[in-house]
XYZ file of C-alpha atoms in Angstrom:
689
model
C -1.199 26.593 0.030
C 0.123 27.922 -3.284
C 0.842 24.522 -4.754
C 2.773 25.552 -7.908
C 4.913 27.781 -5.680
C 5.991 24.760 -3.617
C 7.287 23.026 -6.750
C 9.086 26.134 -7.938
C 10.759 26.699 -4.577
C 11.873 23.072 -4.440
C 13.566 23.281 -7.830
C 15.142 26.690 -7.305
C 16.508 25.943 -3.826
C 18.123 22.620 -4.662
C 19.303 23.705 -8.101
C 20.997 26.748 -6.631
C 22.802 24.533 -4.151
C 23.847 22.242 -6.975
C 25.231 25.064 -9.082
C 28.406 25.069 -7.035
C 28.991 21.378 -7.763
C 30.972 19.755 -10.568
C 28.837 20.073 -13.710
C 30.769 17.634 -15.851
C 28.889 14.607 -17.155
C 30.233 11.250 -18.186
C 29.115 8.760 -20.786
C 26.179 6.758 -19.477
C 26.930 3.122 -18.681
C 23.874 1.039 -17.798
C 24.298 -1.447 -14.941
C 21.402 -3.877 -14.776
C 20.774 -5.359 -11.343
C 18.832 -8.194 -12.935
C 21.991 -9.116 -14.817
C 24.172 -9.461 -11.724
C 25.833 -12.831 -11.136
C 23.896 -14.569 -8.321
C 25.285 -18.097 -8.654
C 27.199 -18.900 -5.510
C 25.642 -15.874 -3.775
C 21.852 -16.286 -3.678
C 20.347 -18.769 -1.218
C 17.262 -19.486 -3.371
C 16.143 -19.231 -6.964
C 13.611 -16.525 -6.106
C 15.775 -13.915 -4.471
C 17.477 -11.196 -6.481
C 18.635 -7.639 -6.929
C 17.147 -4.853 -9.031
C 19.372 -1.838 -9.714
C 18.586 1.796 -10.438
C 18.823 1.346 -14.210
C 16.172 -1.385 -14.037
C 13.906 1.133 -12.284
C 14.701 4.387 -14.087
C 14.289 3.029 -17.622
C 10.721 1.775 -17.152
C 7.578 3.977 -17.064
C 6.242 4.113 -13.486
C 2.850 5.729 -13.022
C 2.696 5.504 -9.227
C 5.337 4.871 -6.600
C 3.893 1.564 -5.428
C 4.627 0.090 -8.857
C 8.288 -0.064 -7.837
C 7.487 -3.512 -6.398
C 6.525 -4.707 -9.885
C 10.225 -5.069 -10.664
C 9.857 -8.195 -8.483
C 8.831 -11.062 -10.797
C 5.203 -12.073 -10.316
C 4.162 -9.116 -8.162
C 1.345 -6.689 -8.972
C 0.451 -3.341 -7.363
C -3.057 -1.956 -7.881
C -5.219 0.713 -6.249
C -8.831 0.512 -5.076
C -9.092 4.064 -3.741
C -7.284 7.389 -3.849
C -3.717 8.113 -4.897
C -2.458 8.996 -1.426
C -2.892 5.642 0.318
C -0.949 2.395 0.111
C -1.409 0.188 -2.928
C -3.078 -3.218 -2.977
C -0.496 -5.953 -3.615
C -0.818 -9.404 -5.189
C 1.791 -12.181 -5.316
C 1.926 -15.980 -5.172
C -1.848 -16.321 -4.965
C -2.075 -13.853 -2.094
C -4.321 -10.850 -2.063
C -1.779 -9.155 0.195
C -4.216 -6.317 0.886
C -1.854 -3.505 1.889
C 1.006 -5.743 3.038
C -0.312 -8.537 5.285
C 2.232 -11.139 4.104
C 4.807 -8.998 2.314
C 7.442 -7.076 4.277
C 8.977 -3.812 3.107
C 12.009 -1.942 4.426
C 13.450 1.484 3.568
C 17.070 2.007 4.519
C 16.821 -0.906 6.956
C 13.702 0.347 8.786
C 10.402 -1.582 8.532
C 7.553 0.099 6.657
C 4.704 -2.303 7.533
C 2.533 -1.062 10.379
C 1.130 -3.504 12.881
C -2.446 -3.082 14.140
C -3.051 -0.286 11.651
C -6.370 1.511 11.432
C -6.844 0.690 7.736
C -5.337 -2.783 7.498
C -2.912 -5.108 9.221
C 0.637 -4.767 7.896
C -0.165 -1.486 6.122
C 2.689 -0.977 3.617
C 2.751 2.532 2.132
C 5.626 3.141 -0.297
C 4.580 6.699 -1.162
C 7.354 8.142 1.073
C 9.903 6.870 -1.480
C 11.352 9.224 -4.101
C 12.280 6.897 -6.997
C 15.437 8.822 -7.973
C 16.930 8.138 -4.524
C 16.452 4.343 -4.663
C 19.792 2.735 -5.577
C 18.616 -0.882 -5.524
C 15.876 -3.241 -4.387
C 16.806 -6.592 -2.868
C 13.876 -8.987 -2.885
C 13.132 -12.443 -1.538
C 10.237 -14.834 -2.056
C 9.338 -16.982 0.927
C 10.644 -16.854 4.500
C 13.794 -18.935 4.004
C 16.293 -16.739 5.859
C 16.659 -16.356 9.606
C 16.228 -12.567 9.447
C 12.857 -12.923 7.667
C 10.300 -11.994 10.329
C 6.807 -10.512 10.560
C 4.832 -10.203 7.284
C 7.524 -11.919 5.160
C 5.840 -15.262 4.486
C 5.094 -14.464 0.835
C 8.180 -12.296 0.392
C 10.009 -9.097 1.214
C 11.694 -6.119 -0.441
C 14.529 -4.004 0.932
C 14.832 -0.556 -0.632
C 18.356 0.855 -0.404
C 18.946 4.596 -0.762
C 21.956 6.136 -2.452
C 24.800 6.914 -0.096
C 25.571 9.739 -2.502
C 23.686 10.602 -5.680
C 25.507 9.684 -8.929
C 24.782 13.238 -10.061
C 22.768 16.183 -8.775
C 19.486 16.633 -10.600
C 16.354 18.718 -10.972
C 13.318 17.632 -12.974
C 9.912 18.937 -13.933
C 7.140 16.677 -15.248
C 3.659 17.470 -16.533
C 0.855 15.301 -17.839
C -2.832 14.907 -18.497
C -5.543 15.051 -15.825
C -3.810 17.775 -13.857
C -0.583 15.867 -13.261
C 2.613 17.707 -12.354
C 5.759 16.706 -10.506
C 8.824 18.678 -9.487
C 11.784 16.819 -7.996
C 15.393 17.632 -7.188
C 18.355 16.119 -5.402
C 21.801 17.359 -4.379
C 24.794 15.572 -2.853
C 27.665 17.601 -1.419
C 30.948 16.172 -0.190
C 32.350 17.534 3.070
C 35.663 16.937 4.787
C 34.162 14.144 6.848
C 31.444 12.663 4.622
C 28.638 13.526 2.223
C 25.351 15.399 2.617
C 22.343 14.681 0.402
C 19.149 16.727 0.190
C 16.139 16.173 -2.010
C 12.420 16.313 -2.422
C 9.436 16.069 -4.699
C 6.063 17.785 -5.028
C 3.316 15.927 -6.924
C -0.152 17.098 -7.949
C -2.801 14.941 -9.626
C -6.541 15.253 -10.304
C -7.096 11.980 -12.157
C -9.778 11.110 -14.723
C -12.541 10.728 -12.129
C -15.821 12.651 -12.213
C -14.816 14.157 -8.860
C -11.222 15.343 -9.066
C -8.817 13.664 -6.651
C -7.132 17.001 -5.946
C -4.216 14.869 -4.718
C -1.051 16.472 -3.390
C 2.091 14.696 -2.206
C 5.234 16.222 -0.701
C 8.379 14.229 0.063
C 11.537 15.655 1.613
C 14.813 13.863 2.363
C 18.049 14.754 4.155
C 20.898 12.263 4.509
C 24.426 12.301 5.895
C 26.924 9.482 5.356
C 30.453 9.227 6.705
C 33.049 6.639 7.689
C 32.913 5.851 11.408
C 34.334 3.212 13.754
C 35.777 1.091 10.971
C 32.622 1.121 8.889
C 30.105 3.380 7.158
C 27.431 5.309 9.049
C 24.353 7.060 7.693
C 21.686 9.272 9.233
C 18.497 9.922 7.264
C 15.400 12.079 7.730
C 12.375 11.480 5.492
C 9.145 13.482 5.577
C 5.971 12.603 3.675
C 2.671 14.471 3.532
C -0.343 13.686 1.338
C -3.903 14.849 0.959
C -6.431 13.463 -1.531
C -10.040 12.833 -2.448
C -10.744 9.159 -3.068
C -12.293 7.450 -6.069
C -13.425 4.086 -4.719
C -14.741 1.157 -6.734
C -18.340 1.294 -7.984
C -20.873 -1.527 -8.602
C -21.010 -2.938 -12.107
C -24.757 -2.315 -12.281
C -24.119 1.438 -11.899
C -21.609 1.785 -14.737
C -24.294 2.916 -17.177
C -25.229 5.711 -14.740
C -21.881 6.870 -13.377
C -19.507 5.655 -16.096
C -16.129 3.956 -15.657
C -14.689 6.961 -13.843
C -17.740 7.869 -11.823
C -17.672 8.660 -8.120
C -20.670 7.815 -5.929
C -19.516 9.531 -2.727
C -17.466 12.651 -3.597
C -16.397 13.257 0.029
C -14.142 10.196 0.330
C -10.371 10.518 0.663
C -7.892 11.177 3.390
C -4.662 12.582 4.752
C -1.393 10.845 5.572
C 1.743 12.215 7.212
C 4.960 10.377 8.078
C 8.251 11.526 9.574
C 11.042 8.946 9.832
C 14.524 9.227 11.306
C 16.853 6.287 10.655
C 20.444 5.557 11.576
C 22.588 2.802 10.104
C 26.144 1.557 10.613
C 27.744 -1.362 8.834
C 31.004 -2.961 7.849
C 31.875 -6.359 6.387
C 31.119 -8.141 9.688
C 28.227 -6.294 11.342
C 25.182 -4.117 10.729
C 23.159 -1.929 13.118
C 19.890 -0.144 12.316
C 17.760 2.129 14.465
C 14.620 4.083 13.628
C 11.979 6.435 14.980
C 8.820 6.943 12.914
C 5.878 9.262 13.504
C 2.716 8.514 11.492
C -0.684 10.207 11.313
C -3.385 8.746 9.047
C -7.055 9.484 8.348
C -9.163 7.778 5.677
C -12.825 8.117 4.682
C -14.349 5.197 2.753
C -17.759 3.916 1.681
C -17.969 0.501 0.045
C -21.672 -0.303 0.512
C -23.240 3.197 0.120
C -26.632 2.944 1.922
C -26.728 -0.709 2.949
C -26.381 -0.236 6.720
C -27.331 3.416 7.053
C -30.311 4.225 4.812
C -30.360 7.861 5.964
C -26.753 8.876 6.619
C -25.111 6.298 4.379
C -22.278 3.880 5.138
C -19.286 6.198 5.048
C -16.751 5.488 7.781
C -13.598 7.114 9.071
C -10.445 5.189 9.985
C -7.836 6.832 12.214
C -4.314 5.802 13.091
C -1.793 7.933 14.980
C 1.402 6.380 16.293
C 5.105 6.405 17.062
C 7.313 3.471 16.042
C 10.677 2.819 17.683
C 13.081 0.018 16.915
C 16.581 -1.306 16.449
C 18.183 -4.260 14.727
C 21.646 -5.797 15.088
C 23.294 -8.441 12.913
C 26.774 -9.958 13.190
C 28.755 -12.230 10.863
C 31.747 -14.401 11.731
C 33.874 -16.880 9.808
C 34.251 -19.708 12.322
C 36.164 -21.801 9.758
C 37.296 -21.497 6.162
C 34.066 -23.074 4.933
C 31.744 -22.036 7.753
C 30.074 -18.671 8.343
C 27.856 -17.908 11.318
C 25.377 -15.023 11.428
C 23.270 -13.958 14.364
C 21.232 -10.976 15.400
C 18.392 -9.476 17.387
C 15.504 -7.056 16.771
C 13.450 -4.896 19.107
C 10.378 -2.915 18.061
C 7.753 -0.922 19.931
C 4.609 0.661 18.456
C 3.031 3.359 20.628
C -0.393 3.767 19.008
C -2.001 6.779 20.653
C -5.226 6.618 18.651
C -6.683 3.919 16.464
C -10.342 4.205 15.657
C -13.260 3.318 13.440
C -16.113 5.837 13.234
C -19.306 6.263 11.239
C -19.248 9.517 9.276
C -21.168 11.526 6.743
C -19.394 13.916 4.363
C -16.306 13.573 6.589
C -18.250 14.616 9.677
C -18.028 12.043 12.472
C -21.412 10.671 13.579
C -20.462 8.082 16.169
C -17.704 5.680 17.141
C -17.684 1.936 16.462
C -14.551 1.534 18.544
C -11.555 3.577 19.583
C -8.421 2.268 21.256
C -4.864 2.989 22.257
C -2.302 0.191 21.900
C 1.175 -0.536 23.180
C 2.720 -3.283 21.051
C 6.225 -4.643 21.662
C 8.168 -7.413 19.960
C 11.589 -8.958 20.361
C 13.277 -11.447 18.056
C 16.594 -13.210 17.861
C 17.948 -15.368 15.076
C 20.946 -17.455 14.114
C 22.001 -18.760 10.703
C 24.807 -21.096 9.653
C 26.173 -21.198 6.101
C 28.433 -24.132 5.266
C 30.384 -24.567 2.031
C 30.214 -28.374 2.239
C 32.029 -28.937 -1.062
C 33.146 -26.766 -3.937
C 29.688 -27.249 -5.443
C 27.378 -27.616 -2.434
C 26.263 -24.937 0.039
C 24.117 -25.750 3.064
C 22.174 -23.170 5.087
C 20.340 -23.715 8.355
C 18.747 -21.193 10.667
C 16.427 -20.650 13.594
C 14.379 -17.607 14.532
C 12.521 -16.906 17.785
C 9.850 -14.183 18.009
C 7.938 -12.865 21.008
C 5.200 -10.246 20.945
C 3.106 -8.562 23.633
C 0.203 -6.134 23.295
C -1.689 -3.950 25.745
C -5.009 -2.668 24.387
C -6.792 0.238 26.061
C -10.343 -0.138 24.714
C -11.772 3.336 25.200
C -15.266 2.682 23.845
C -15.885 -0.852 25.090
C -13.719 -1.765 28.083
C -14.418 -5.488 27.736
C -12.345 -5.521 24.535
C -9.213 -4.266 26.273
C -6.496 -6.195 28.013
C -3.138 -7.786 27.325
C -2.018 -10.702 25.190
C 1.283 -12.231 24.185
C 2.533 -14.924 21.845
C 5.782 -16.582 20.796
C 6.975 -18.544 17.798
C 10.001 -20.610 16.753
C 10.751 -20.685 13.031
C 13.322 -23.087 11.525
C 14.949 -22.398 8.139
C 16.855 -24.682 5.784
C 18.371 -24.432 2.325
C 20.594 -26.299 -0.151
C 22.358 -24.791 -3.165
C 24.179 -27.149 -5.535
C 26.256 -25.805 -8.395
C 25.631 -28.449 -11.041
C 27.858 -26.648 -13.558
C 29.545 -23.246 -13.867
C 26.302 -21.881 -15.354
C 23.645 -23.782 -13.367
C 22.753 -23.836 -9.673
C 19.921 -25.851 -8.119
C 18.130 -24.937 -4.880
C 15.919 -26.540 -2.258
C 14.468 -24.348 0.495
C 12.149 -24.593 3.467
C 11.153 -21.969 5.996
C 8.573 -21.242 8.636
C 7.271 -17.681 8.622
C 4.368 -15.769 10.093
C 2.292 -12.648 10.115
C 1.017 -10.946 13.215
C -2.667 -10.276 13.715
C -4.111 -6.957 14.810
C -3.676 -6.481 18.571
C -7.371 -5.665 18.925
C -8.259 -9.086 17.562
C -6.177 -10.767 20.274
C -8.066 -9.163 23.174
C -11.574 -8.837 21.731
C -14.530 -10.415 23.574
C -17.503 -8.466 22.149
C -18.155 -7.475 18.551
C -18.460 -3.649 18.577
C -20.368 -3.517 15.288
C -22.969 -6.205 16.054
C -25.650 -6.443 18.714
C -27.935 -9.165 19.994
C -31.405 -8.184 18.764
C -33.970 -9.357 21.287
C -36.868 -7.584 19.557
C -36.702 -8.008 15.752
C -39.471 -5.438 15.353
C -37.330 -2.668 16.828
C -36.250 -0.325 14.000
C -32.621 0.404 13.291
C -31.213 3.752 14.302
C -30.197 5.144 10.857
C -27.421 7.264 12.353
C -25.845 4.510 14.440
C -26.714 1.535 12.212
C -27.688 -0.662 15.192
C -30.508 -0.625 17.775
C -29.477 1.458 20.758
C -28.995 -0.065 24.190
C -28.712 -3.699 23.088
C -25.837 -5.937 24.228
C -22.991 -6.610 21.812
C -22.637 -10.053 20.301
C -19.720 -12.174 21.533
C -16.533 -12.319 19.460
C -13.730 -14.865 19.323
C -10.189 -13.675 19.979
C -7.409 -14.775 17.627
C -3.735 -15.552 18.243
C -1.222 -12.752 17.829
C 1.129 -14.740 15.600
C -0.146 -16.858 12.706
C 2.515 -19.292 11.395
C 2.919 -20.668 7.916
C 5.307 -22.986 6.107
C 6.792 -22.424 2.671
C 9.092 -24.548 0.517
C 10.408 -24.462 -3.031
C 12.650 -26.215 -5.541
C 14.414 -23.919 -7.979
C 17.049 -23.513 -10.645
C 19.228 -20.621 -11.788
C 20.959 -20.579 -15.170
C 23.374 -17.777 -16.031
C 25.473 -17.063 -19.081
C 27.058 -13.866 -20.296
C 23.790 -12.919 -21.976
C 20.931 -14.839 -20.308
C 19.914 -15.029 -16.659
C 17.045 -17.465 -16.061
C 15.367 -18.621 -12.847
C 12.479 -20.995 -12.212
C 10.910 -22.390 -9.058
C 8.053 -24.610 -7.953
C 6.718 -23.586 -4.544
C 4.316 -24.731 -1.846
C 2.930 -22.575 0.947
C 0.628 -23.411 3.835
C -0.938 -21.077 6.399
C -2.386 -22.463 9.635
C -5.189 -19.915 9.473
C -5.925 -16.746 7.550
C -7.270 -15.077 10.654
C -7.269 -11.320 10.307
C -8.774 -8.324 12.018
C -11.193 -6.546 9.664
C -10.474 -2.846 10.026
C -13.502 -1.948 7.894
C -15.839 -3.573 10.424
C -13.962 -3.344 13.697
C -14.107 -7.095 14.294
C -12.277 -10.338 13.528
C -13.045 -12.665 10.648
C -11.793 -16.220 11.162
C -11.079 -18.241 8.046
C -9.864 -21.760 7.405
C -6.237 -22.537 6.891
C -4.971 -22.278 3.321
C -2.610 -23.972 0.924
C -0.946 -22.646 -2.204
C 1.277 -24.236 -4.784
C 2.578 -22.823 -8.009
C 5.366 -22.206 -10.475
C 7.375 -19.110 -11.364
C 9.923 -18.328 -14.059
C 11.885 -15.174 -14.907
C 14.406 -14.353 -17.615
C 16.680 -11.390 -18.244
C 18.321 -11.433 -21.681
C 21.051 -9.099 -22.903
C 20.321 -9.459 -26.597
C 23.197 -7.209 -27.670
C 25.023 -4.134 -26.411
C 21.974 -1.889 -26.957
C 18.951 -4.109 -26.317
C 17.819 -6.057 -23.212
C 14.621 -7.966 -22.536
C 12.921 -9.459 -19.501
C 10.013 -11.860 -19.160
C 8.282 -13.119 -16.019
C 5.488 -15.654 -15.534
C 3.754 -16.958 -12.421
C 0.947 -19.461 -11.842
C -0.618 -20.256 -8.459
C -3.417 -22.481 -7.220
C -4.672 -21.148 -3.869
C -7.302 -22.954 -1.784
C -8.732 -22.974 1.716
C -8.121 -26.219 3.582
C -11.742 -27.294 3.890
C -13.697 -30.424 3.072
C -16.400 -28.562 1.204
C -16.465 -27.198 -2.325
C -16.244 -23.574 -1.166
C -12.462 -23.605 -0.974
C -11.531 -20.753 -3.319
C -9.686 -17.823 -1.749
C -11.264 -14.525 -2.883
C -8.806 -12.280 -4.709
C -6.208 -15.012 -5.293
C -4.903 -14.179 -8.773
C -3.910 -17.338 -10.624
C -1.651 -16.061 -13.417
C 0.683 -13.075 -13.690
C 2.674 -12.254 -16.821
C 4.978 -9.310 -17.422
C 7.809 -8.400 -19.718
C 9.606 -5.608 -21.474
C 12.209 -4.417 -23.930
C 14.738 -1.647 -23.282
C 16.796 -0.218 -26.112
C 19.664 2.243 -25.543
C 21.372 4.088 -28.385
C 23.909 6.783 -27.535
C 21.617 9.572 -26.276
C 18.287 7.790 -26.694
C 16.487 5.150 -24.579
C 13.206 3.445 -25.446
C 11.242 1.122 -23.155
C 8.029 -0.833 -23.649
C 6.390 -2.981 -20.963
C 3.371 -5.255 -20.762
C 1.687 -6.317 -17.529
C -1.070 -8.928 -17.279
C -2.816 -10.492 -14.334
C -5.497 -13.076 -14.851
C -8.889 -13.748 -13.364
C -9.406 -14.448 -9.678
C -12.305 -15.943 -7.711
C -14.297 -13.324 -5.840
C -16.278 -15.682 -3.606
C -15.450 -19.014 -1.996
C -17.420 -21.245 -4.386
C -15.589 -19.803 -7.395
C -18.807 -18.977 -9.251
C -17.965 -15.279 -9.595
C -14.635 -14.230 -11.107
C -12.822 -11.010 -11.855
C -11.801 -10.302 -15.435
C -8.159 -10.351 -16.607
C -6.298 -7.050 -16.889
C -3.609 -6.225 -19.454
C -1.739 -2.929 -19.709
C 1.042 -1.751 -22.007
C 3.253 1.241 -21.141
C 5.750 2.999 -23.387
C 8.586 5.342 -22.420
C 11.362 7.187 -24.224
C 14.200 9.509 -23.200
C 16.530 11.739 -25.240
C 19.662 13.181 -23.616
C 21.382 16.340 -24.783
C 24.290 17.734 -22.826
C 23.421 17.783 -19.149
C 19.671 17.624 -19.836
C 17.236 14.871 -20.791
C 13.723 14.991 -22.208
C 11.430 12.018 -21.588
C 7.900 11.063 -22.605
C 5.866 8.229 -21.052
C 2.591 6.836 -22.371
C 0.612 4.850 -19.812
C -2.046 2.360 -20.917
C -0.880 2.711 -24.513
C -3.864 0.897 -26.038
C -6.414 2.558 -23.722
C -7.550 -0.715 -22.136
C -10.813 -0.537 -20.226
C -10.007 -3.282 -17.734
C -10.415 -3.192 -13.964
C -7.589 -2.264 -11.619
C -9.277 -4.273 -8.872
C -12.596 -6.122 -8.424
C -14.626 -7.270 -5.405
C -17.959 -9.093 -5.044
C -19.973 -7.661 -2.173
C -23.482 -6.638 -1.207
C -24.356 -2.940 -1.503
C -27.310 -0.621 -1.825
C -27.492 2.578 -3.858
C -29.630 5.531 -2.762
C -32.198 4.691 -5.458
C -32.501 1.025 -4.452
C -34.974 -0.407 -1.962
C -32.958 -3.511 -1.062
C -29.402 -4.777 -1.072
C -27.880 -6.166 -4.258
C -24.896 -8.508 -4.618
C -22.665 -7.328 -7.433
C -19.130 -7.049 -8.687
C -17.572 -3.751 -7.603
C -14.594 -2.480 -9.545
C -12.208 0.397 -9.993
C -11.188 0.943 -13.578
C -7.626 1.281 -14.752
C -6.885 4.851 -15.708
C -7.226 5.769 -19.402
C -4.337 6.347 -21.764
C -2.364 9.376 -20.689
C 0.878 11.054 -21.656
C 3.446 12.585 -19.323
C 6.521 14.541 -20.378
C 9.502 15.490 -18.226
C 12.715 17.447 -18.526
C 15.631 16.635 -16.253
C 18.872 18.515 -15.651
C 22.044 17.052 -14.175
C 24.498 19.309 -12.379
């Protein structure tokens, strides 16, 4: 593929279409979602809205960082650019989305029983310029909060019609380039929107990532049946070479940006069709998603396979179908009733874990096909008890069924089902015109991998009857031995969350604070990297969060967020630390706007986290500062972003595991980390039509 040609064609095609549109531009008026009045609207202190100006005026190095507009949330990366980020919030190492739900245009993004990780949440299909707002919630306090939403959720809304047509070209260090364009065209019956982006990036790694990402979007909106209807097609395609974490002991050999296995990486493709209709009383969503994913990883190098190494391939190919309906009704002047239902089916044609070497498959640990279906219904009552007091109560019922076709080990196949009732409750008391107090409780859950619910034998472990028998270096285990037994886990894992919060709003300051408590019955998950289940104890978290948005004057705004969490397993022993549970998160920024010039500076800090259960090994804190500026002239704008302004040499993510390098005779326990990327500059020019 001629990659620069793709970018050029994207810009020329959409810009030519836009040339026929109105080219007039208006004075820019910034509307800050964080400054919206939420008193009397929000049901908790930790839900909110982030608008496009909040997003567009901050430097964003990778798409997954869009979630960092949510106070207390961090997005990192432990591998290549093309895969989902690693998320952290409220003392959760959310992996790729286990307890955080994401939605694009009403359709769920999290993938159940995914080949790389349960709840896999990949936001790379988003084009930032098409995101009009992000509505976020912490905790599962609302009746429509379902699977994966225990820690929180984010709903990404797309523009019905772009504020203005645009084309942009961006270049930067380490082989970075991005071309993007978008056009909206009004018709007699509605509005058509087309857009896309083409991104290339090599990165600072000793083996270039050679990453390529293509996103395309087509959208039609029109009034219909007394409401507004939209139909959207989104296509995403990515290919990359991965730069995984490396052991700390090897830094003096490979360097911070070294790559031990240069054949890692993967491909990801997603095609989504969504339909949406809504008016002031009802909302209907429907979606069809096709996903194809392949990833090659190697975390332990030569620990299990001294000859062929420990590289493995993860495959996931599926269709997702679903629909959601929600209805509102005012049953009295002070009483509003909401109810709805959801149906989802995942047709997973291939999900597999395979040993590989240099991306060549050696053997199969396990391969399956899965049919996974869920149905949910919910009801919520909102009562304006007095002029100052609002009361909310809700109930949600979920049912899930799975059918696993275990192609490599028939004993691990079969069917399973589970059901869950989840009550919700909330109080909001307006203590004064500027202050509202909240109390919330909710039961939430995350689903476990379907394979973990039907498993009986561990596919990666065998019963060794003759310890003297050598290991087969290609297959990692002695041939012909029986597999060790495995314990199945429930499909639905419930948890309870509660918080007390306050919201204070004036014309210039919006402040929220909340103390929260969260308990999970069990952190049972299916380990996609090993093909088995890993039961853990239940867990408990409590913490405090605060966020402030301050309009200092008509040209300067500031925001500051802080979060502290204590996360522990519920166990009688001293080994109660939850690995990867970040204790403190701090972030903040300043945005100045003067006529044709905008300047933004942001700082992001997340503290140390235990890496093993006894808390004796910790990760190091990470602090990054980003700077961005934009100058507008006529219908064009020139922007420059500086990422990692002070060239910090911190870690993006850290693990403590056992591994073995090719030069080592035995396994070594060590911290394994992926460095933050060095200081780099990116410049872009953008035209509005």
